Short mmCIF file of C-alpha atoms in Angstrom, two decimals:
data_model
loop_
_atom_site.label_atom_id
_atom_site.label_comp_id
_atom_site.label_asym_id
_atom_site.label_seq_id
_atom_site.Cartn_x
_atom_site.Cartn_y
_atom_site.Cartn_z
CA MET A 1 26.06 92.32 -94.62
CA ARG A 2 23.95 96.12 -94.18
CA CYS A 3 23.45 98.42 -96.21
CA THR A 4 20.88 101.87 -95.55
CA VAL A 5 19.21 103.27 -99.11
CA THR A 6 17.33 106.45 -98.60
CA VAL A 7 14.83 107.93 -100.93
CA GLU A 8 13.73 111.18 -100.69
CA GLY A 9 10.51 112.45 -101.36
CA ARG A 10 7.34 111.05 -100.18
CA MET A 11 5.92 107.85 -102.51
CA PRO A 12 2.13 107.78 -104.14
CA SER A 13 -0.21 105.69 -101.05
CA LEU A 14 -2.23 103.03 -102.41
CA ASN A 15 -5.24 105.26 -102.49
CA ASP A 16 -3.21 107.68 -104.95
CA TYR A 17 -2.43 104.41 -106.94
CA ILE A 18 -5.86 103.55 -106.95
CA SER A 19 -6.71 106.98 -108.45
CA ALA A 20 -4.14 106.96 -110.94
CA GLU A 21 -5.96 103.24 -111.65
CA ARG A 22 -9.10 104.47 -112.34
CA ALA A 23 -8.85 107.48 -114.10
CA ASN A 24 -6.44 105.72 -116.68
CA ARG A 25 -4.61 102.38 -116.57
CA TYR A 26 -1.53 103.71 -118.38
CA LYS A 27 -1.54 106.36 -115.66
CA ALA A 28 -1.28 103.77 -112.74
CA ALA A 29 1.91 101.81 -114.73
CA ALA A 30 3.33 105.08 -115.43
CA MET A 31 3.24 105.62 -111.58
CA LYS A 32 4.85 102.49 -110.75
CA LYS A 33 7.74 102.48 -113.13
CA ARG A 34 8.33 106.56 -111.71
CA GLU A 35 8.75 105.01 -108.61
CA THR A 36 10.27 101.69 -108.80
CA ALA A 37 13.19 104.06 -111.40
CA ARG A 38 13.66 106.63 -107.98
CA VAL A 39 14.46 103.67 -106.16
CA ARG A 40 16.99 102.16 -108.14
CA ALA A 41 18.57 105.20 -109.07
CA ALA A 42 18.79 106.47 -105.00
CA ALA A 43 20.24 102.72 -104.69
CA MET A 44 22.60 102.56 -107.39
CA GLN A 45 23.89 106.52 -106.39
CA GLN A 46 24.11 105.24 -103.20
CA ARG A 47 25.57 102.31 -104.20
CA ALA A 48 24.06 100.16 -102.31
CA PRO A 49 25.92 96.48 -102.32
CA ARG A 50 24.13 93.20 -103.63
CA PHE A 51 22.94 90.85 -101.44
CA GLU A 52 23.47 86.76 -102.67
CA ARG A 53 21.94 85.39 -99.83
CA ARG A 54 18.12 85.66 -97.48
CA VAL A 55 17.69 89.51 -96.65
CA THR A 56 15.49 90.83 -94.20
CA VAL A 57 14.48 94.53 -95.69
CA ARG A 58 13.25 97.33 -92.98
CA THR A 59 11.33 100.09 -94.44
CA THR A 60 10.54 103.15 -92.46
CA PHE A 61 8.44 105.68 -94.63
CA TYR A 62 8.90 109.45 -93.06
CA GLU A 63 5.65 111.52 -94.78
CA PRO A 64 5.44 115.03 -94.10
CA ASP A 65 2.06 115.33 -91.75
CA MET A 66 -0.02 112.46 -90.01
CA ARG A 67 -2.55 112.24 -92.55
CA ARG A 68 -2.48 109.21 -94.51
CA ASP A 69 -3.21 105.87 -92.74
CA ALA A 70 -0.35 103.61 -92.38
CA ASP A 71 -1.54 100.20 -94.19
CA ASN A 72 -1.64 102.85 -97.15
CA VAL A 73 1.29 104.39 -96.48
CA GLY A 74 2.92 100.39 -96.95
CA PHE A 75 1.09 100.30 -100.08
CA ALA A 76 5.03 102.05 -101.74
CA ARG A 77 6.86 99.16 -100.33
CA LYS A 78 6.13 97.41 -103.90
CA PHE A 79 7.43 100.21 -105.59
CA VAL A 80 10.95 100.00 -103.17
CA LEU A 81 11.39 96.42 -103.15
CA ASP A 82 11.03 96.31 -107.24
CA GLY A 83 13.42 99.33 -107.13
CA LEU A 84 15.79 97.22 -105.23
CA VAL A 85 15.47 94.24 -107.38
CA ALA A 86 16.22 96.33 -110.59
CA ALA A 87 19.32 98.00 -109.11
CA GLY A 88 20.69 94.67 -108.70
CA VAL A 89 20.49 95.28 -104.77
CA ILE A 90 18.49 91.73 -103.96
CA LYS A 91 17.94 88.79 -106.02
CA ASP A 92 14.00 89.10 -106.18
CA ASP A 93 11.53 90.32 -103.64
CA SER A 94 9.90 86.55 -103.29
CA ARG A 95 9.91 84.63 -99.52
CA LYS A 96 12.68 82.55 -101.35
CA TYR A 97 15.11 85.44 -101.14
CA MET A 98 13.84 88.04 -98.41
CA GLU A 99 12.19 88.08 -95.47
CA GLN A 100 9.51 90.97 -94.82
CA CYS A 101 9.25 92.93 -91.87
CA PRO A 102 6.74 95.58 -90.56
CA ASP A 103 6.89 98.70 -92.34
CA ARG A 104 7.13 101.96 -89.66
CA VAL A 105 5.57 105.35 -91.14
CA LEU A 106 6.84 108.56 -88.69
CA THR A 107 6.80 112.10 -89.39
CA ASP A 108 9.28 115.06 -90.46
CA ARG A 109 8.09 117.60 -91.76
CA ALA A 110 10.88 118.98 -93.04
CA ARG A 111 12.36 116.17 -95.20
CA PRO A 112 9.96 113.23 -96.03
CA ARG A 113 11.17 110.41 -97.73
CA VAL A 114 11.67 106.40 -97.79
CA VAL A 115 14.33 104.76 -95.59
CA VAL A 116 14.95 100.97 -96.70
CA GLU A 117 17.23 99.16 -94.32
CA VAL A 118 18.75 95.71 -96.53
CA SER A 119 20.54 93.15 -94.08
CA ASP A 120 22.06 88.88 -95.06
CA GLU A 121 23.04 89.15 -91.35
#
């Protein structure tokens, strides 16, 4: 079984998270909560199925420009995985239940987004 979940808009980077945390730890926690909820809502709205077996997750970040480094952008995977768990799409984001694949970071000026592909095949 396979599914694709698309989360519209850009996600915070590691630098964004660190800046928020240094300013106020509650601000960083609110950022994580908001982004996790955004992924959860997208998965539920797009009716992503529940996976019972071990899964492979591929994440493609479409950035509006090339300003942010790929490793900085890839930090948002934390929000993506936690959102999938919160939506019940995957059981847990531990290695017992999923295999992580490298992130891809591409550019789409007109439509920044995150595309998450989940597969148990």
